[in-house]
Amino acid sequence: MKDKVFTVIIPTYNRSHLVLETLDSLIEQTYRPIEIILIDDGSTDNTNEVVENWKMINDDDIKLSICIIYQKNMGPSAARNRGIQESSGAYILFLDSDDKLYPQCLEIFVAAFKSRKADLIICGYDIFDDYTGQIKKKVFGRPDESQIELVL
């Protein structure tokens, strides 16, 4: 059975110093195929150059599609909407350009979609200390009684 494409939409604006860590966390995912749609929302720093260089280095992964879209600055909501318009995946994840995923994150999400026949997954996140790398705080999703929470 062929795996379904997981689209990750990343809006970015002037994040040349952070966005590579976000993209690297996608390379480390155990799930494939992944479609990455990065929307550069009018950056005025060297975000385009940094991302294009990253794409050239990582474009050989045959189960990883990387699309970079440049648009004038219209804000993160417009960038996310543009990403949805361009996506071809069965699953969509919005990821900010300063976020990182644990390596099995997408694999766990797909398993939850399949086993629960879910249309939407709400998840929490960890906040890390920049200096020690230790988890400072765990923030869990806030589902109501009609939703199921998957805790990693």
Coordinates of N, CA and C in Angstrom, one line a residue:
M1 N 0.8 -1.2 0.0 CA 0.0 0.0 0.0 C 0.9 1.3 0.0
K2 N 0.6 2.1 -0.9 CA 1.4 3.4 -1.1 C 1.1 4.3 0.1
D3 N 2.1 4.9 0.7 CA 1.9 5.9 1.7 C 1.4 7.2 1.1
K4 N 0.5 7.9 1.9 CA -0.1 9.1 1.4 C 0.9 10.3 1.7
V5 N 0.9 11.3 0.9 CA 1.7 12.4 1.1 C 1.3 13.3 2.3
F6 N 2.3 13.7 3.1 CA 2.1 14.6 4.2 C 2.7 15.9 3.8
T7 N 1.8 16.9 3.7 CA 2.3 18.3 3.3 C 2.5 19.1 4.6
V8 N 3.7 19.7 4.7 CA 4.1 20.6 5.8 C 4.2 22.0 5.2
I9 N 3.4 22.9 5.7 CA 3.3 24.3 5.3 C 4.0 25.1 6.3
I10 N 5.0 25.9 5.8 CA 5.9 26.7 6.7 C 5.9 28.1 6.1
P11 N 5.1 29.1 6.8 CA 5.3 30.5 6.4 C 6.5 31.0 7.1
T12 N 7.3 31.9 6.4 CA 8.5 32.4 7.1 C 8.6 33.9 6.6
Y13 N 9.2 34.7 7.6 CA 9.5 36.1 7.3 C 10.7 36.4 8.1
N14 N 11.8 36.7 7.4 CA 13.1 37.2 8.0 C 13.5 36.2 9.1
R15 N 13.6 34.9 8.8 CA 14.0 33.8 9.7 C 15.2 33.1 9.2
S16 N 16.1 33.7 8.5 CA 17.3 33.0 8.0 C 18.1 32.4 9.1
H17 N 18.1 32.9 10.2 CA 18.8 32.4 11.4 C 18.2 31.2 12.1
L18 N 16.9 30.9 11.7 CA 16.2 29.8 12.4 C 15.6 28.8 11.5
V19 N 15.2 29.1 10.3 CA 14.5 28.3 9.4 C 15.2 26.9 9.1
L20 N 16.5 26.9 9.0 CA 17.2 25.7 8.7 C 17.0 24.6 9.7
E21 N 16.9 25.0 11.0 CA 16.6 24.0 12.0 C 15.3 23.3 11.8
T22 N 14.3 24.2 11.4 CA 13.0 23.7 11.1 C 13.0 22.7 9.9
L23 N 13.7 23.1 8.9 CA 13.7 22.2 7.7 C 14.5 20.9 8.0
D24 N 15.6 21.0 8.8 CA 16.4 19.9 9.1 C 15.5 18.9 9.9
S25 N 14.6 19.4 10.7 CA 13.8 18.4 11.5 C 12.8 17.7 10.6
L26 N 12.5 18.2 9.4 CA 11.7 17.5 8.4 C 12.5 16.4 7.7
I27 N 13.8 16.7 7.4 CA 14.6 15.7 6.8 C 14.7 14.4 7.7
E28 N 14.7 14.7 9.0 CA 14.9 13.6 10.0 C 13.6 12.8 10.3
Q29 N 12.5 13.1 9.6 CA 11.3 12.4 9.9 C 11.4 11.0 9.4
T30 N 10.8 10.1 10.1 CA 10.8 8.7 9.7 C 9.7 8.4 8.7
Y31 N 8.8 9.3 8.5 CA 7.7 9.1 7.6 C 8.0 9.7 6.2
R32 N 7.7 9.0 5.2 CA 7.8 9.6 3.8 C 6.6 9.1 3.1
P33 N 6.1 9.7 2.1 CA 6.6 10.9 1.4 C 6.1 12.2 2.1
I34 N 7.0 13.2 2.0 CA 6.7 14.5 2.6 C 6.8 15.6 1.5
E35 N 5.8 16.5 1.5 CA 5.8 17.6 0.6 C 6.0 18.9 1.5
I36 N 7.1 19.6 1.3 CA 7.4 20.8 2.1 C 7.0 22.0 1.2
I37 N 6.1 22.8 1.7 CA 5.8 24.1 1.0 C 6.2 25.2 2.0
L38 N 7.2 25.9 1.6 CA 7.7 27.0 2.4 C 7.3 28.3 1.7
I39 N 6.6 29.2 2.4 CA 6.2 30.4 1.8 C 7.0 31.6 2.4
D40 N 7.9 32.2 1.6 CA 8.7 33.3 2.1 C 7.8 34.5 1.9
D41 N 7.3 35.1 3.0 CA 6.3 36.1 3.0 C 7.0 37.5 2.9
G42 N 7.8 37.7 1.9 CA 8.4 39.0 1.6 C 9.6 39.3 2.5
S43 N 10.4 38.3 2.9 CA 11.6 38.5 3.7 C 12.5 39.6 3.1
T44 N 13.1 40.4 4.0 CA 14.1 41.4 3.6 C 15.5 41.0 4.0
D45 N 15.6 39.9 4.7 CA 17.0 39.4 5.0 C 17.4 38.4 4.0
N46 N 18.3 37.5 4.3 CA 18.8 36.5 3.3 C 18.1 35.2 3.4
T47 N 16.8 35.2 3.9 CA 16.1 33.9 4.0 C 16.0 33.2 2.7
N48 N 15.7 33.9 1.5 CA 15.6 33.2 0.3 C 16.9 32.4 -0.1
E49 N 18.1 33.1 0.1 CA 19.4 32.5 -0.2 C 19.6 31.3 0.7
V50 N 19.4 31.4 1.9 CA 19.6 30.3 2.9 C 18.7 29.1 2.5
V51 N 17.5 29.3 2.2 CA 16.5 28.2 1.9 C 16.9 27.6 0.6
E52 N 17.2 28.4 -0.4 CA 17.5 27.9 -1.7 C 18.8 27.0 -1.6
N53 N 19.8 27.4 -0.9 CA 21.0 26.6 -0.7 C 20.6 25.3 0.0
W54 N 19.8 25.3 1.0 CA 19.3 24.1 1.7 C 18.6 23.2 0.7
K55 N 17.8 23.8 -0.1 CA 17.0 23.0 -1.1 C 18.0 22.2 -2.0
M56 N 19.0 22.9 -2.5 CA 19.9 22.3 -3.5 C 20.7 21.1 -2.8
I57 N 21.0 21.2 -1.5 CA 21.7 20.2 -0.8 C 20.8 19.0 -0.6
N58 N 19.5 19.2 -0.3 CA 18.6 18.2 0.2 C 17.6 17.7 -0.9
D59 N 17.7 18.2 -2.1 CA 16.7 17.9 -3.1 C 16.8 16.5 -3.7
D60 N 17.8 15.8 -3.3 CA 18.0 14.4 -3.8 C 17.2 13.4 -3.1
D61 N 16.6 13.7 -2.0 CA 15.7 12.8 -1.3 C 14.4 12.6 -2.1
I62 N 14.3 11.4 -2.7 CA 13.3 11.1 -3.7 C 11.9 11.1 -3.1
K63 N 11.8 11.0 -1.8 CA 10.4 11.0 -1.2 C 10.2 12.3 -0.4
L64 N 10.9 13.3 -0.8 CA 10.8 14.6 -0.2 C 10.7 15.7 -1.3
S65 N 9.5 16.4 -1.3 CA 9.3 17.4 -2.3 C 9.4 18.7 -1.6
I66 N 10.2 19.6 -2.2 CA 10.4 20.9 -1.6 C 10.0 22.0 -2.6
C67 N 9.0 22.8 -2.2 CA 8.5 23.9 -3.0 C 8.7 25.2 -2.2
I68 N 9.3 26.2 -2.8 CA 9.5 27.5 -2.1 C 8.8 28.5 -3.0
I69 N 7.9 29.2 -2.3 CA 7.1 30.2 -2.9 C 7.4 31.6 -2.3
Y70 N 7.6 32.5 -3.2 CA 7.9 33.9 -2.7 C 6.7 34.8 -3.0
Q71 N 6.3 35.5 -2.0 CA 5.2 36.5 -2.2 C 5.5 37.7 -1.4
K72 N 4.8 38.8 -1.8 CA 4.9 40.0 -1.0 C 4.4 39.8 0.4
N73 N 4.8 40.6 1.3 CA 4.4 40.4 2.7 C 2.9 40.7 2.9
M74 N 2.2 39.6 3.3 CA 0.8 39.7 3.5 C 0.4 39.0 4.9
G75 N 1.4 38.6 5.6 CA 1.2 38.0 6.9 C 1.1 36.5 6.9
P76 N 1.3 35.9 8.1 CA 1.3 34.4 8.2 C 0.0 33.7 7.7
S77 N -1.1 34.3 8.0 CA -2.4 33.7 7.6 C -2.5 33.6 6.1
A78 N -2.1 34.6 5.4 CA -2.2 34.6 3.9 C -1.2 33.6 3.4
A79 N 0.0 33.5 4.0 CA 1.0 32.5 3.6 C 0.5 31.1 3.8
R80 N -0.1 30.8 5.0 CA -0.7 29.5 5.2 C -1.8 29.2 4.2
N81 N -2.6 30.1 3.9 CA -3.7 29.9 2.9 C -3.1 29.6 1.5
R82 N -2.0 30.3 1.2 CA -1.3 30.0 -0.1 C -0.8 28.6 -0.1
G83 N -0.2 28.2 1.0 CA 0.3 26.8 1.1 C -0.8 25.8 0.9
I84 N -1.9 26.0 1.5 CA -3.1 25.1 1.3 C -3.4 25.0 -0.2
Q85 N -3.5 26.1 -0.9 CA -3.8 26.2 -2.3 C -2.8 25.3 -3.1
E86 N -1.6 25.4 -2.7 CA -0.5 24.7 -3.5 C -0.3 23.2 -3.0
S87 N -0.9 22.8 -2.0 CA -0.7 21.5 -1.4 C -1.3 20.3 -2.2
S88 N -0.7 19.2 -2.1 CA -1.2 18.0 -2.8 C -1.4 16.8 -1.8
G89 N -1.0 17.1 -0.5 CA -1.0 16.0 0.4 C -2.4 15.6 1.0
A90 N -2.4 14.4 1.5 CA -3.6 13.9 2.1 C -3.7 14.4 3.5
Y91 N -2.6 14.7 4.1 CA -2.5 15.3 5.5 C -1.8 16.6 5.4
I92 N -2.1 17.6 6.2 CA -1.5 18.9 6.3 C -1.1 19.2 7.7
L93 N 0.1 19.7 7.8 CA 0.6 20.2 9.1 C 1.2 21.6 8.9
F94 N 0.7 22.5 9.8 CA 1.2 23.9 9.8 C 2.4 23.9 10.8
L95 N 3.5 24.4 10.3 CA 4.7 24.5 11.2 C 5.3 25.9 11.0
D96 N 5.6 26.5 12.2 CA 6.2 27.8 12.1 C 7.7 27.7 11.8
S97 N 8.3 28.7 11.3 CA 9.7 28.7 10.9 C 10.7 28.7 12.0
D98 N 10.2 28.6 13.3 CA 11.1 28.5 14.4 C 10.8 27.2 15.2
D99 N 10.0 26.3 14.6 CA 9.6 25.1 15.3 C 10.4 23.9 14.8
K100 N 10.5 22.9 15.6 CA 11.2 21.6 15.2 C 10.3 20.5 15.6
L101 N 10.3 19.4 14.8 CA 9.5 18.2 15.1 C 10.4 17.1 15.6
Y102 N 9.9 16.3 16.5 CA 10.6 15.1 16.9 C 10.6 14.2 15.7
P103 N 11.6 13.3 15.5 CA 11.8 12.5 14.3 C 10.6 11.6 13.9
Q104 N 9.8 11.1 14.9 CA 8.7 10.2 14.5 C 7.4 10.9 14.5
C105 N 7.4 12.2 14.6 CA 6.1 13.0 14.7 C 5.1 12.7 13.6
L106 N 5.5 12.8 12.4 CA 4.6 12.6 11.2 C 4.1 11.2 11.2
E107 N 5.0 10.2 11.5 CA 4.6 8.8 11.5 C 3.6 8.6 12.6
I108 N 3.7 9.2 13.7 CA 2.7 9.0 14.8 C 1.4 9.6 14.4
F109 N 1.4 10.8 13.8 CA 0.2 11.5 13.3 C -0.5 10.6 12.3
V110 N 0.2 10.1 11.3 CA -0.5 9.2 10.3 C -1.1 8.0 10.9
A111 N -0.4 7.4 11.9 CA -1.0 6.2 12.6 C -2.2 6.6 13.3
A112 N -2.3 7.8 13.9 CA -3.5 8.2 14.6 C -4.6 8.5 13.6
F113 N -4.3 9.2 12.5 CA -5.3 9.4 11.5 C -5.9 8.1 11.0
K114 N -5.1 7.1 10.8 CA -5.6 5.8 10.3 C -6.3 5.0 11.3
S115 N -5.8 4.9 12.5 CA -6.4 4.1 13.6 C -7.7 4.7 14.1
R116 N -7.8 6.0 14.2 CA -8.9 6.7 14.7 C -9.9 7.2 13.7
K117 N -9.5 7.1 12.4 CA -10.2 7.7 11.3 C -10.5 9.1 11.6
A118 N -9.5 9.8 12.1 CA -9.6 11.2 12.5 C -9.5 12.1 11.3
D119 N -10.2 13.3 11.4 CA -10.1 14.3 10.4 C -9.1 15.4 10.8
L120 N -8.9 15.5 12.1 CA -8.1 16.6 12.7 C -7.4 16.0 13.9
I121 N -6.1 16.4 14.1 CA -5.4 16.0 15.3 C -4.9 17.3 15.9
I122 N -5.2 17.5 17.2 CA -4.7 18.6 18.0 C -3.5 18.1 18.8
C123 N -2.4 18.7 18.8 CA -1.3 18.2 19.6 C -0.7 19.3 20.5
G124 N 0.0 18.9 21.5 CA 0.7 19.9 22.3 C 2.1 20.1 21.8
Y125 N 3.0 20.7 22.6 CA 4.3 21.0 22.2 C 5.2 21.2 23.4
D126 N 6.5 21.1 23.2 CA 7.5 21.3 24.3 C 8.2 22.6 24.1
I127 N 8.5 23.3 25.2 CA 9.2 24.5 25.1 C 10.6 24.2 25.7
F128 N 11.7 24.4 25.0 CA 13.0 24.1 25.4 C 13.8 25.3 25.8
D129 N 14.7 25.1 26.8 CA 15.6 26.1 27.2 C 16.7 26.3 26.2
D130 N 16.9 27.5 25.7 CA 17.8 27.8 24.6 C 19.3 27.4 25.0
Y131 N 19.6 27.5 26.2 CA 21.0 27.3 26.7 C 21.3 25.8 27.0
T132 N 20.4 25.2 27.7 CA 20.6 23.8 28.2 C 20.0 22.7 27.2
G133 N 19.1 23.1 26.4 CA 18.4 22.2 25.6 C 17.4 21.3 26.3
Q134 N 17.2 21.5 27.6 CA 16.2 20.7 28.4 C 14.8 21.3 28.2
I135 N 13.8 20.4 28.3 CA 12.4 20.8 28.2 C 12.1 21.7 29.5
K136 N 11.7 22.9 29.2 CA 11.2 23.8 30.3 C 9.8 23.6 30.7
K137 N 9.0 23.3 29.6 CA 7.5 23.2 29.9 C 6.9 22.3 28.8
K138 N 5.9 21.5 29.1 CA 5.1 20.7 28.2 C 3.7 21.4 28.1
V139 N 3.3 21.7 26.9 CA 2.0 22.3 26.7 C 1.2 21.3 25.9
F140 N 0.1 20.8 26.5 CA -0.8 19.8 25.8 C -1.9 20.5 25.1
G141 N -2.4 19.8 24.0 CA -3.6 20.3 23.3 C -4.7 20.4 24.2
R142 N -5.7 21.1 23.9 CA -6.9 21.3 24.7 C -8.2 20.8 24.0
P143 N -8.3 19.4 23.9 CA -9.5 18.9 23.2 C -10.7 19.0 24.1
D144 N -11.9 19.1 23.4 CA -13.1 19.0 24.2 C -13.5 17.5 24.3
E145 N -14.6 17.2 24.9 CA -14.9 15.7 25.1 C -15.2 15.0 23.8
S146 N -15.4 15.7 22.6 CA -15.6 14.9 21.4 C -14.3 14.7 20.6
Q147 N -13.2 15.1 21.2 CA -11.9 14.9 20.5 C -11.1 13.9 21.3
I148 N -10.1 13.3 20.6 CA -9.2 12.4 21.3 C -7.8 13.0 21.3
E149 N -7.2 12.9 22.5 CA -5.8 13.5 22.6 C -4.8 12.4 22.5
L150 N -3.8 12.5 21.7 CA -2.7 11.6 21.5 C -1.5 12.2 22.2
V151 N -1.0 11.5 23.3 CA 0.1 12.1 24.0 C 1.3 11.2 23.6
L152 N 2.4 11.9 23.2 CA 3.6 11.2 22.8 C 4.3 10.7 24.0

